[in-house]
Coordinates of C-alpha atoms in Angstrom, one line a residue:
M233 CA 141.1 110.5 -43.4
K234 CA 141.1 113.8 -42.0
R235 CA 144.4 115.5 -41.4
I236 CA 144.9 117.5 -38.4
G237 CA 147.5 120.2 -38.1
I238 CA 148.4 121.4 -34.5
W239 CA 150.1 124.6 -34.5
V240 CA 153.4 124.3 -32.5
N241 CA 155.9 127.2 -31.6
H242 CA 157.9 128.1 -28.6
D243 CA 156.2 128.6 -25.2
I244 CA 153.3 126.2 -26.4
V245 CA 151.7 124.2 -23.5
M246 CA 153.0 120.7 -24.1
S247 CA 150.1 118.8 -22.6
S248 CA 147.6 120.6 -24.9
V249 CA 149.6 119.1 -27.9
T250 CA 150.3 115.8 -26.7
G251 CA 146.8 115.7 -25.4
V252 CA 145.3 116.3 -28.8
V253 CA 147.5 113.9 -30.2
D254 CA 146.6 111.2 -27.8
F255 CA 142.9 112.0 -28.1
F256 CA 142.8 111.3 -32.0
T257 CA 145.0 108.4 -31.6
F258 CA 142.4 106.9 -29.2
C259 CA 139.8 107.6 -31.8
N260 CA 141.9 105.6 -34.4
K261 CA 142.3 102.8 -32.1
Y262 CA 138.6 102.5 -31.2
W263 CA 137.7 102.7 -34.9
Q264 CA 140.1 100.0 -35.8
L265 CA 138.9 97.9 -32.9
I266 CA 135.1 98.1 -33.8
Q267 CA 135.8 97.9 -37.5
Q268 CA 138.3 95.1 -37.3
S269 CA 140.7 96.9 -39.8
D270 CA 143.9 99.0 -39.7
Q271 CA 142.0 102.0 -41.2
S272 CA 142.6 105.5 -39.5
L273 CA 140.2 108.3 -39.2
F274 CA 142.6 111.0 -38.3
E275 CA 146.2 111.8 -38.8
T276 CA 148.0 114.5 -36.6
V277 CA 150.8 116.6 -37.6
L278 CA 152.7 119.3 -35.9
I279 CA 153.3 122.5 -38.0
G280 CA 154.8 125.8 -37.3
P281 CA 157.7 128.2 -38.2
N282 CA 160.4 126.6 -36.3
P283 CA 161.5 122.9 -37.2
L284 CA 162.4 122.2 -33.6
V285 CA 160.7 123.6 -30.4
Q286 CA 162.2 122.6 -27.2
H287 CA 160.4 122.4 -23.9
G288 CA 162.3 121.2 -21.0
A289 CA 163.3 117.7 -21.5
F290 CA 161.1 117.4 -24.6
S291 CA 161.7 118.2 -28.2
L292 CA 159.1 118.5 -30.9
K293 CA 159.8 118.0 -34.6
V294 CA 157.8 120.4 -36.5
E295 CA 156.9 120.5 -40.1
P296 CA 157.0 123.5 -42.2
V297 CA 153.8 125.5 -42.5
D298 CA 151.5 124.1 -45.1
F299 CA 147.8 124.8 -44.5
G300 CA 146.7 123.4 -47.9
S301 CA 147.9 120.1 -46.6
I302 CA 145.4 119.8 -43.7
D303 CA 141.7 119.6 -43.2
I304 CA 141.7 121.1 -39.7
L305 CA 144.0 123.5 -37.7
L306 CA 144.1 123.4 -34.1
I307 CA 145.9 126.2 -32.0
P308 CA 146.7 125.0 -28.5
G309 CA 147.4 127.4 -25.5
F310 CA 150.7 129.1 -24.8
Y311 CA 152.6 129.9 -21.7
A312 CA 151.6 133.6 -21.8
Y313 CA 150.2 135.3 -18.7
N314 CA 150.7 138.9 -19.0
P315 CA 149.7 141.7 -21.5
K316 CA 153.1 141.8 -23.4
D317 CA 153.0 137.8 -23.8
L318 CA 149.4 137.9 -24.9
V319 CA 150.2 140.5 -27.5
R320 CA 152.9 138.4 -28.8
V321 CA 150.6 135.3 -29.0
S322 CA 148.0 137.5 -30.7
Q323 CA 150.6 138.2 -33.4
E324 CA 151.4 134.3 -33.9
L325 CA 149.2 133.8 -36.9
Q326 CA 148.9 137.1 -38.5
P327 CA 151.5 136.5 -41.3
Y328 CA 149.2 133.5 -42.4
T329 CA 145.8 135.4 -42.3
A330 CA 145.5 135.0 -46.1
E331 CA 146.0 131.2 -45.9
L332 CA 143.8 130.8 -43.1
Q333 CA 141.2 132.6 -45.1
A334 CA 141.6 130.2 -47.9
M335 CA 141.3 127.3 -45.5
L336 CA 137.7 128.6 -44.5
A337 CA 136.7 129.5 -48.1
E338 CA 137.4 125.7 -48.9
G339 CA 135.2 124.6 -46.0
K340 CA 138.0 123.6 -43.9
W341 CA 138.0 124.0 -40.0
L342 CA 139.8 126.2 -37.6
G343 CA 139.9 125.6 -33.8
A344 CA 141.6 127.4 -31.1
F345 CA 141.4 127.0 -27.1
C346 CA 142.8 128.4 -24.1
N347 CA 144.8 131.6 -24.9
G348 CA 145.3 130.0 -28.3
T349 CA 142.2 131.8 -29.2
F350 CA 144.1 135.1 -28.8
A351 CA 146.4 133.9 -31.8
L352 CA 143.2 133.2 -33.9
A353 CA 141.5 136.4 -32.9
G354 CA 144.7 138.2 -33.9
T355 CA 144.2 137.4 -37.5
G356 CA 140.6 139.2 -37.6
L357 CA 139.0 136.2 -38.6
L358 CA 136.7 136.1 -35.4
N359 CA 135.7 139.8 -36.1
G360 CA 131.9 139.9 -35.7
L361 CA 131.8 136.3 -34.5
Q362 CA 130.9 134.7 -31.2
S363 CA 134.0 133.2 -29.5
T364 CA 134.8 131.8 -26.1
S365 CA 138.3 132.2 -24.6
V366 CA 140.3 131.3 -21.3
W367 CA 138.2 133.1 -18.6
F368 CA 140.8 134.6 -16.5
F369 CA 142.0 136.6 -19.5
K370 CA 138.4 137.9 -20.3
D371 CA 139.4 141.6 -19.8
Y372 CA 142.5 141.4 -21.7
F373 CA 140.5 139.6 -24.7
R374 CA 137.9 142.2 -24.7
Q375 CA 140.4 145.0 -24.6
M376 CA 142.4 143.7 -27.6
F377 CA 139.5 142.2 -29.7
P378 CA 136.5 144.6 -29.1
R379 CA 135.0 143.3 -32.4
V380 CA 134.8 139.7 -31.3
K381 CA 131.7 138.8 -29.2
L382 CA 133.1 137.3 -26.4
D383 CA 130.9 134.6 -24.6
L384 CA 132.1 132.7 -21.5
Q385 CA 128.8 131.1 -21.1
Q386 CA 129.8 128.2 -23.4
L387 CA 133.1 126.0 -23.0
V388 CA 133.0 125.5 -26.9
I389 CA 131.6 127.8 -29.5
Q390 CA 130.9 126.9 -33.1
Q391 CA 130.7 129.8 -35.8
Q392 CA 130.8 128.8 -39.4
T393 CA 133.7 126.3 -39.6
I394 CA 135.5 127.7 -36.7
L395 CA 135.6 126.2 -33.1
T396 CA 136.8 128.0 -30.1
G397 CA 137.3 126.5 -26.6
G398 CA 137.8 128.0 -23.1
A399 CA 140.6 127.4 -20.6
T400 CA 143.2 124.8 -20.3
T401 CA 141.6 121.1 -20.6
S402 CA 138.6 122.5 -22.7
Y403 CA 140.6 121.0 -25.7
L404 CA 139.1 117.7 -24.7
N405 CA 135.4 119.0 -25.4
L406 CA 136.6 120.9 -28.5
C407 CA 138.1 117.6 -29.9
L408 CA 134.7 115.7 -29.1
R409 CA 132.9 118.5 -31.1
F410 CA 135.4 117.8 -34.0
V411 CA 135.0 114.0 -33.9
E412 CA 130.9 114.7 -33.8
L413 CA 131.2 116.9 -36.6
C414 CA 133.6 114.5 -38.6
M415 CA 131.8 111.2 -37.5
D416 CA 128.5 111.3 -35.6
T417 CA 127.2 111.7 -32.1
A418 CA 127.1 108.1 -31.1
F419 CA 130.8 107.9 -32.0
A420 CA 131.5 111.0 -30.2
Q421 CA 129.7 109.9 -27.1
Q422 CA 131.7 106.6 -26.8
M423 CA 134.8 108.7 -27.2
A424 CA 133.8 110.7 -24.1
K425 CA 133.3 107.6 -22.1
I426 CA 136.6 106.3 -23.1
M427 CA 138.4 109.6 -22.4
L428 CA 136.4 110.0 -19.2
T429 CA 135.1 113.5 -20.4
D430 CA 132.0 114.9 -19.5
P431 CA 130.3 115.8 -22.7
N432 CA 127.6 117.8 -21.0
R433 CA 130.3 120.2 -19.5
T434 CA 129.3 123.2 -21.6
S435 CA 130.1 126.3 -19.6
Q436 CA 133.1 127.8 -18.0
L437 CA 131.0 130.0 -15.5
P438 CA 131.4 127.4 -12.5
Y439 CA 135.1 128.0 -12.7
L440 CA 135.5 131.6 -12.7
S441 CA 137.2 133.3 -9.9
L442 CA 138.0 136.8 -8.9
Q443 CA 141.3 135.6 -7.5
L444 CA 142.8 135.5 -11.1
A445 CA 141.4 138.8 -12.3
P446 CA 143.9 141.2 -13.7
Q447 CA 145.5 143.8 -11.2
H448 CA 145.3 147.5 -11.5
K449 CA 147.3 150.3 -10.0
D450 CA 144.5 152.5 -8.6
A451 CA 145.2 152.7 -4.8
K452 CA 141.9 154.2 -4.0
L453 CA 140.1 151.7 -5.9
A454 CA 141.9 148.9 -4.1
E455 CA 141.0 150.4 -0.9
I456 CA 137.2 150.3 -1.9
Q457 CA 137.7 146.7 -3.0
Q458 CA 139.1 145.8 0.3
Y459 CA 136.2 147.7 2.2
L460 CA 133.6 145.7 0.2
Q461 CA 135.3 142.5 0.8
A462 CA 135.3 143.3 4.5
H463 CA 131.4 144.2 4.5
L464 CA 130.0 141.6 2.2
A465 CA 127.1 140.8 4.6
E466 CA 126.0 144.3 5.3
A467 CA 123.5 146.3 3.1
V468 CA 125.6 148.6 0.9
T469 CA 124.3 151.0 -1.5
L470 CA 126.1 153.1 -4.2
E471 CA 125.5 156.3 -2.6
Q472 CA 126.7 155.0 0.9
L473 CA 129.8 153.6 -0.7
A474 CA 130.6 156.8 -2.6
D475 CA 129.9 158.9 0.5
Q476 CA 132.3 156.7 2.6
F477 CA 135.0 157.3 0.0
A478 CA 134.3 161.0 -0.4
M479 CA 133.5 160.8 -4.3
T480 CA 130.3 161.1 -6.4
P481 CA 128.4 158.0 -7.3
R482 CA 129.3 158.8 -10.9
T483 CA 132.8 159.2 -10.3
L484 CA 132.7 155.6 -8.5
I485 CA 131.1 154.1 -11.3
R486 CA 133.4 155.5 -13.7
R487 CA 136.5 154.3 -11.8
F488 CA 135.1 150.9 -11.5
K489 CA 134.1 150.8 -15.3
Q490 CA 137.6 151.9 -16.2
H491 CA 139.7 149.3 -14.2
L492 CA 137.3 146.5 -13.5
D493 CA 134.7 146.8 -16.4
E494 CA 131.7 146.6 -14.4
T495 CA 129.9 148.9 -11.7
P496 CA 130.5 148.8 -8.1
M497 CA 127.2 146.9 -7.3
A498 CA 127.8 144.2 -9.9
Y499 CA 131.3 144.0 -8.3
L500 CA 129.9 143.4 -4.9
Q501 CA 127.5 140.6 -6.2
R502 CA 130.5 138.9 -7.7
L503 CA 132.4 139.2 -4.5
R504 CA 129.4 137.6 -2.5
I505 CA 128.9 134.9 -4.8
E506 CA 132.7 134.1 -4.8
R507 CA 132.5 133.8 -0.9
A508 CA 129.4 131.7 -1.2
K509 CA 131.2 129.3 -3.7
S510 CA 134.2 129.2 -1.1
L511 CA 131.8 128.4 1.7
L512 CA 130.1 125.8 -0.3
E513 CA 133.4 124.1 -1.1
N514 CA 134.8 124.2 2.5
T515 CA 132.0 124.0 4.8
L516 CA 128.9 121.9 5.7
W517 CA 126.7 125.0 6.1
T518 CA 123.3 125.1 4.3
A519 CA 122.4 127.4 1.6
E520 CA 120.3 129.4 3.9
E521 CA 123.3 129.7 6.4
I522 CA 125.6 130.8 3.6
M523 CA 123.0 133.1 2.2
Q524 CA 122.9 135.2 5.4
Q525 CA 126.8 135.1 5.6
V526 CA 127.1 137.0 2.2
G527 CA 124.4 139.5 2.7
Y528 CA 121.4 138.2 1.1
E529 CA 117.9 137.4 2.8
D530 CA 115.7 135.6 0.5
I531 CA 116.8 132.0 -0.4
S532 CA 115.1 132.1 -3.8
S533 CA 116.6 135.2 -5.1
F534 CA 120.0 133.8 -3.7
R535 CA 119.6 130.7 -5.5
K536 CA 118.8 132.5 -9.0
L537 CA 121.6 134.8 -8.6
F538 CA 124.0 132.0 -7.7
A539 CA 122.9 130.2 -10.9
H540 CA 123.2 133.4 -13.0
Y541 CA 126.9 133.7 -12.0
T542 CA 127.8 130.0 -12.0
S543 CA 125.3 128.2 -14.2
L544 CA 124.8 125.8 -11.2
T545 CA 122.6 125.5 -8.1
P546 CA 124.4 125.9 -4.8
K547 CA 123.8 122.2 -4.3
A548 CA 125.1 121.2 -7.7
Y549 CA 128.0 123.6 -7.3
R550 CA 128.8 121.8 -3.9
Q551 CA 128.7 118.3 -5.5
K552 CA 130.9 119.2 -8.2
F553 CA 133.6 121.1 -6.3
M554 CA 133.6 120.1 -2.5
F555 CA 136.6 118.0 -1.8
E556 CA 135.6 114.9 0.3
P557 CA 137.6 114.2 3.4
Q558 CA 139.9 111.2 2.8
I559 CA 139.1 108.4 5.2
D560 CA 142.1 106.1 6.4
C561 CA 140.7 102.5 6.0
C562 CA 143.5 101.3 8.4
P563 CA 143.7 103.7 11.1
V564 CA 147.0 103.4 13.3
S565 CA 146.7 104.0 17.0
G566 CA 148.9 106.3 18.7
R567 CA 150.7 103.4 20.5
E568 CA 151.4 101.7 17.0
R569 CA 152.7 105.1 15.7
E570 CA 155.2 105.4 18.4
S571 CA 156.1 101.9 18.0
A572 CA 156.6 102.4 14.2
A573 CA 158.7 105.6 14.9

């Protein structure tokens, strides 16, 4: 039986703790059903520096930190959404770095998801390795951990005996990977069906949005961003943009790189794709019509570029994210409404 320790401290996202516990409990129940026994595959235990963690109406009893007693350590996400709090999270496990290194040396596993990846990266154990993280904190992650090879293309990344997962509910896919490693693919596939989890959900790219990008205080850059947003469908060149705002192309690039970590033209491409995503979600326009609205002329190039930024074709993106209108199966007439009122 594998003993799984779930790191719990103040400001932990409660559902990411209880969700992991429920997941492995379902694994045990399914195994007992098919084996006709009371044997369990996994035991989950909450560990951390505080014996009691309170969150609203919930209280979690936490066992003292003892990494030698567990086979797997999972680090969930925290309610941390600004640089100050993310720095605090990054320091969460630093006092235990030696013990975590010992776990890895013994062939045990570490896993982190959402901004819990900041806590793992803060120990230095991800240096030189590939890792994924919560996509809307990617800029903070790169700034804080330049030696970690951040990759948002994948939802779950395995490096040696370390697994990292993306934002929020990525813990389901991360837990599925652990089950596959501890059991086999067939068992993991069945658990994916039981948990109604898509085992082929492998990328965060379809979920990326500029709306949650970190804000800056450069007023001129904000003005340029607004200009680009208002002129998406127009042919804009770097030289024209620089001339429009009375600066050299080199200065313009430097400013974008400094605050947005990309070039002006790359930022414009992302704005256009973001607008295309919104139109796919909220209209019935064809890909050709949307392409023209966001400044592209060749449908083949547009589809390739869209797939590059989202990992999906426009058609697949619409199927995945467009909300279908709810149809009232028992429509009430105006007269009946007046009568009911």
